[in-house]
Tab-separated table of C-alpha atoms in Angstrom:
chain	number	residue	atom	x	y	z
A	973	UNK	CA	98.488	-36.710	20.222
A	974	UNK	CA	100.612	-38.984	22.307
A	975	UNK	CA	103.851	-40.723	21.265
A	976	UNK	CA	104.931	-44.196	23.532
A	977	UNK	CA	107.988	-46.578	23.823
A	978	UNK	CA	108.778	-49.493	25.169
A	979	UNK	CA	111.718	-49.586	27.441
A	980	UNK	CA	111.578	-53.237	28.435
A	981	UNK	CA	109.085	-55.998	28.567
A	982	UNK	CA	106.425	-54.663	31.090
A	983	UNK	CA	107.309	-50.686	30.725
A	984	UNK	CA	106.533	-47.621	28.726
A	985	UNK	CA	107.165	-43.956	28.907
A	986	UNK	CA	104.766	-41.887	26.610
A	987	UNK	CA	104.532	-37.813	26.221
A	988	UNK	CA	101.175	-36.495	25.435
A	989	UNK	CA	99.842	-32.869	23.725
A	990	UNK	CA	96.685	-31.375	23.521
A	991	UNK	CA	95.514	-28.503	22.143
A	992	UNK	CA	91.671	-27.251	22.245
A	993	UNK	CA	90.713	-23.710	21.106
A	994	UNK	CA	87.676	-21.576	21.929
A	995	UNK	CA	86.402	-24.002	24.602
A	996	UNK	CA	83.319	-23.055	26.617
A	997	UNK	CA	83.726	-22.969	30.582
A	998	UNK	CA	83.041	-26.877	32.022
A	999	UNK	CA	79.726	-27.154	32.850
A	1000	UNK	CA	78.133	-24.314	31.291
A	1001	UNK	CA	74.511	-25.759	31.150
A	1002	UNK	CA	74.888	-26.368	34.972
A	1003	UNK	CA	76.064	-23.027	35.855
A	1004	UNK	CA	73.216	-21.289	33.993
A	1005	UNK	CA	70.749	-23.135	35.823
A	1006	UNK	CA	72.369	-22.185	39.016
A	1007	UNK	CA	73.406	-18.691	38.329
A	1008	UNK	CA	71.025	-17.402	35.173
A	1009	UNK	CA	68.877	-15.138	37.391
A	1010	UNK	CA	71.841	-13.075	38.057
A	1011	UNK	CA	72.808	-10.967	34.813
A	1012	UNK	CA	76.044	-10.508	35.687
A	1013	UNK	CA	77.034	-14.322	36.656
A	1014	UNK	CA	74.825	-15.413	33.291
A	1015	UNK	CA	76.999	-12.896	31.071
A	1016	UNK	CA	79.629	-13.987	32.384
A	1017	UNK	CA	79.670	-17.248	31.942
A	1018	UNK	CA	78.171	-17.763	28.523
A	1019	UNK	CA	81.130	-14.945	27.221
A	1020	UNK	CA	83.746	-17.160	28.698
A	1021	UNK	CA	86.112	-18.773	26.064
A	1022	UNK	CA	89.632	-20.848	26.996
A	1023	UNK	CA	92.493	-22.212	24.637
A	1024	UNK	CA	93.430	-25.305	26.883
A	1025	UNK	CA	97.190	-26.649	26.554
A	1026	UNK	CA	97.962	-29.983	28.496
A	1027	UNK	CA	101.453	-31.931	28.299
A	1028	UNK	CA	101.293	-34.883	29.411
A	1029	UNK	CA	104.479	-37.299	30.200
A	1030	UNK	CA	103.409	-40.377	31.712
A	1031	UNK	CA	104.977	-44.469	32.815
A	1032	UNK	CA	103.410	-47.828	32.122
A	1033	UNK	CA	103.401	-50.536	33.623
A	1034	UNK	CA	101.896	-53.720	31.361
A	1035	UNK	CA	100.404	-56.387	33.761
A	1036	UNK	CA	100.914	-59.103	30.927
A	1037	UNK	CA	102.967	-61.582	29.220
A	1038	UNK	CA	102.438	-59.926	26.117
A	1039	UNK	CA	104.389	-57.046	26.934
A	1040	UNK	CA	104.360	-53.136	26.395
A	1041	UNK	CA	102.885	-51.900	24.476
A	1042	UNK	CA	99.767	-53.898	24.605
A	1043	UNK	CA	97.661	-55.591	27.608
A	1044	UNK	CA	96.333	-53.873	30.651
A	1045	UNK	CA	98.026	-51.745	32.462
A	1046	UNK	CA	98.647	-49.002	35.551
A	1047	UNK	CA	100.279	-45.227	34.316
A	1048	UNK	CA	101.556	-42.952	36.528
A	1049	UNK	CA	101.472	-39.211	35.215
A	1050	UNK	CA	102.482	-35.551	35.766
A	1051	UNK	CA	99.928	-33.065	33.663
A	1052	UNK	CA	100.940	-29.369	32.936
A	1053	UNK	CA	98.140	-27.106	32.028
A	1054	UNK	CA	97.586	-23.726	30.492
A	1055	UNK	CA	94.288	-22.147	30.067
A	1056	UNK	CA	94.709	-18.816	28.215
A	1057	UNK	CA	91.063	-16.797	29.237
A	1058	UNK	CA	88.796	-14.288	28.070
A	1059	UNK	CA	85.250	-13.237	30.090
A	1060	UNK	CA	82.993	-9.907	29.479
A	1061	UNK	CA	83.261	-9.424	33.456
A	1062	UNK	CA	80.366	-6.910	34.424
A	1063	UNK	CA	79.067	-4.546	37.516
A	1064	UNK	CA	77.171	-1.732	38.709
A	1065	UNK	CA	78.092	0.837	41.061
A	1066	UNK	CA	75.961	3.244	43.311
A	1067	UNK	CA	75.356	5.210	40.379
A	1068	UNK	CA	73.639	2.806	38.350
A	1069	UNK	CA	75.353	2.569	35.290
A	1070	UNK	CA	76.195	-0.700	33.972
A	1071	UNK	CA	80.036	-1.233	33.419
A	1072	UNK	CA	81.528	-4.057	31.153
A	1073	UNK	CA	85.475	-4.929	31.802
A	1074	UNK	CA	86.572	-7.511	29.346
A	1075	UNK	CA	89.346	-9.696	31.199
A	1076	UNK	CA	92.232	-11.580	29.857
A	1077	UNK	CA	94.514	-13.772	31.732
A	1078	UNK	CA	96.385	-17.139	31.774
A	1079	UNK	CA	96.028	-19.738	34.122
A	1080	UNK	CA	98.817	-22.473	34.708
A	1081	UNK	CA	98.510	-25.692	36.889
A	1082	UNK	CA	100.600	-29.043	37.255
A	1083	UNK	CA	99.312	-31.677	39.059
A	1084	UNK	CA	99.748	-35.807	38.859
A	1085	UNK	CA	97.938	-39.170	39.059
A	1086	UNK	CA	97.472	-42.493	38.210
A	1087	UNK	CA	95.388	-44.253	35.520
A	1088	UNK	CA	94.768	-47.685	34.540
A	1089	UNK	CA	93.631	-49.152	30.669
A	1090	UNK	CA	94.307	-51.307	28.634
A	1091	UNK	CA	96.165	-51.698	24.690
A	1092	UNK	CA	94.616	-53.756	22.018
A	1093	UNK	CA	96.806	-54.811	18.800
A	1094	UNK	CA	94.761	-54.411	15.834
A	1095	UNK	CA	96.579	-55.967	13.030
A	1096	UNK	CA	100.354	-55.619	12.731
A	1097	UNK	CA	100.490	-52.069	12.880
A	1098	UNK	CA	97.321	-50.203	14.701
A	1099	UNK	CA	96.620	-50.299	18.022
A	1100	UNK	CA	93.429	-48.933	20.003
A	1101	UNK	CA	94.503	-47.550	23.867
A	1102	UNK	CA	91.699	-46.815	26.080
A	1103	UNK	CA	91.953	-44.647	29.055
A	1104	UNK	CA	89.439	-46.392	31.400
A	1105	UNK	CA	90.101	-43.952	34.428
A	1106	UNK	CA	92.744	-41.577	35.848
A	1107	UNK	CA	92.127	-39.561	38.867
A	1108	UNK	CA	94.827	-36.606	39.442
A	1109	UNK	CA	95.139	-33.849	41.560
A	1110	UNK	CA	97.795	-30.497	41.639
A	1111	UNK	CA	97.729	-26.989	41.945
A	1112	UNK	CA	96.631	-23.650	40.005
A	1113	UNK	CA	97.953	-20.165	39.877
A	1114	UNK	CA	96.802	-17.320	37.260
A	1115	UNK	CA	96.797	-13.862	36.549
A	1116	UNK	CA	94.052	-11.882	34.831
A	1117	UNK	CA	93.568	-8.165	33.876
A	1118	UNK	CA	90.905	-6.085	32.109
A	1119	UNK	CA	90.185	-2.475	31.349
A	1120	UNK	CA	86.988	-0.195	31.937
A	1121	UNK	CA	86.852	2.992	32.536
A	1122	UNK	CA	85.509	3.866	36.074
A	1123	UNK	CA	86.656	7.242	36.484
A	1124	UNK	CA	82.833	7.588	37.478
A	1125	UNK	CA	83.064	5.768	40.353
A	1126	UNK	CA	83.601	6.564	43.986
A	1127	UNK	CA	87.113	5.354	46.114
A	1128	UNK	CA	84.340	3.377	48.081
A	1129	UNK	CA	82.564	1.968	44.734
A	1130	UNK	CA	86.172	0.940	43.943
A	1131	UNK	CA	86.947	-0.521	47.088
A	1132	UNK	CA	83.770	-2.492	47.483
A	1133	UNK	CA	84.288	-3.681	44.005
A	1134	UNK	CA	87.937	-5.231	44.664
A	1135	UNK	CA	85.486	-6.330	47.903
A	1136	UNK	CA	83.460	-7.901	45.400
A	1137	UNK	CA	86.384	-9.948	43.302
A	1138	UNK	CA	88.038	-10.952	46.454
A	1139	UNK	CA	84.368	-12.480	47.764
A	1140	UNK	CA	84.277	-15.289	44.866
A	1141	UNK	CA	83.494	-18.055	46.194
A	1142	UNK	CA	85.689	-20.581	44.714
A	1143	UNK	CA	86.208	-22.935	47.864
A	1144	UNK	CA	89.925	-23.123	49.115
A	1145	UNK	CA	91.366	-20.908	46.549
A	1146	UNK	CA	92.590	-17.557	47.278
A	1147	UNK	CA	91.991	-14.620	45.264
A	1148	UNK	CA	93.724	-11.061	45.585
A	1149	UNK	CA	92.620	-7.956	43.386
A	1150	UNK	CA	93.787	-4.999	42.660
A	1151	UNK	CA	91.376	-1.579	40.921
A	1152	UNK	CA	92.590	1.097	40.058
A	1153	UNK	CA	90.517	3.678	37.909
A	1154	UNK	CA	90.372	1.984	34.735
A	1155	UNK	CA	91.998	-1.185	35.361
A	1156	UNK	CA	91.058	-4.094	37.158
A	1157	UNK	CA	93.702	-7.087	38.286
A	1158	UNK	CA	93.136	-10.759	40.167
A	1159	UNK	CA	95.721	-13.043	40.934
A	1160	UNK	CA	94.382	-16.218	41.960
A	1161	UNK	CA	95.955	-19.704	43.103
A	1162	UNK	CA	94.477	-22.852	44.430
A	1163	UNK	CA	94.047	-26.832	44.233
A	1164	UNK	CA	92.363	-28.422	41.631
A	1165	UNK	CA	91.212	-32.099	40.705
A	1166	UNK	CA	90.083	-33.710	37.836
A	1167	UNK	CA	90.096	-37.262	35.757
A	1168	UNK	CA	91.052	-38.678	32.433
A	1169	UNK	CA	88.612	-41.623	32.085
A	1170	UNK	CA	86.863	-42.891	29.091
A	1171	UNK	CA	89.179	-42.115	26.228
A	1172	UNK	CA	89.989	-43.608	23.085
A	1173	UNK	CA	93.139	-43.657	21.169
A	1174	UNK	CA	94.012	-44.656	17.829
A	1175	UNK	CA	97.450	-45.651	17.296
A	1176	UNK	CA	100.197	-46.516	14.942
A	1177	UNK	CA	103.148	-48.767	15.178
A	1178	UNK	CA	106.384	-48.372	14.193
């Protein structure tokens, strides 16, 4: 949902919300081709669930005679984004027995960009916005817990576990753990990119 308004002949400020719910890690397909051969990357990946927030305020700039809000135009933007996680996160220690820590966290970034598009007046009231492409970049922090019990494990099964965690290779991010004997905590923080492009919205006119 996105609400817009003109503040001259050329400009526009808009505010933007959405909400997704039970979303599927990006790229899942992908992943599971890379990854699938190893139980514990395939489980879990294809347990992983978000709830995505994203606020979006944004400023237009209408490259017409027409005026805001219709014509083409260049947007400059600042996204907020909340990704509220769940995983089935799974190992084995020298023992051999197969341990399954289900992890919770939140994960909060805010980064900006610029997008161009174009408006379209259809009729006196509806309009149709698309979003032809809007690279942005910022930065990502979250914190994530779960619970197993591991009072079977060795100090050095628990310390080549939080090993383990801290390995992840997720390229420029930095990840620090913490396990105890039944608990398991990551904090992690790190850049991040992505693009709106491609989108469609309806709109009405008042």
């Amino acid at each position: 949902i996105q609400y817009e308004r003109a503040l001259s002949l050329n400009r526009s400020i808009g505010l933007g919300i959405g909400i997704s719910s039970g979303v599927d890690l990006p790229f899942k397909s992908y992943l599971l081709k890379q990854f699938g051969d190893n139980e514990d990357a395939k489980r879990a990946i294809e347990t992983t669930k978000m709830d995505v927030l994203t606020i979006t305020p944004e400023y237009k700039f209408y490259l017409n005679k027409k005026g805001a809000p219709i014509g083409f135009y260049v947007a400059t933007f600042i996204r907020y984004t909340k990704l509220s996680f769940s995983q089935d996160y799974s190992f084995t220690p020298s023992n051999g027995i197969l341990h399954i820590a289900p992890i919770t966290g939140n994960l909060n970034g805010v980064g900006g960009g610029a997008m161009i598009g174009v408006q379209w007046a259809l009729g006196k009231v509806m309009t149709l916005d698309w979003w032809i492409v809007g690279p942005f970049i910022g930065v990502q922090s979250g914190d994530f817990d779960g619970t197993c019990d591991m009072s079977d494990m060795t100090p050095t099964d628990l310390a080549n576990l939080e090993t383990d965690i801290e390995n992840t290779d997720i390229p420029t991010w930095k990840i620090d753990a913490t396990v105890g004997s039944n608990t398991i905590n990551a904090k992690i923080s790190g850049p991040f990119v992505g693009v709106r492009m491609f989108g469609l919205c309806l709109g009405f006119r008042f």
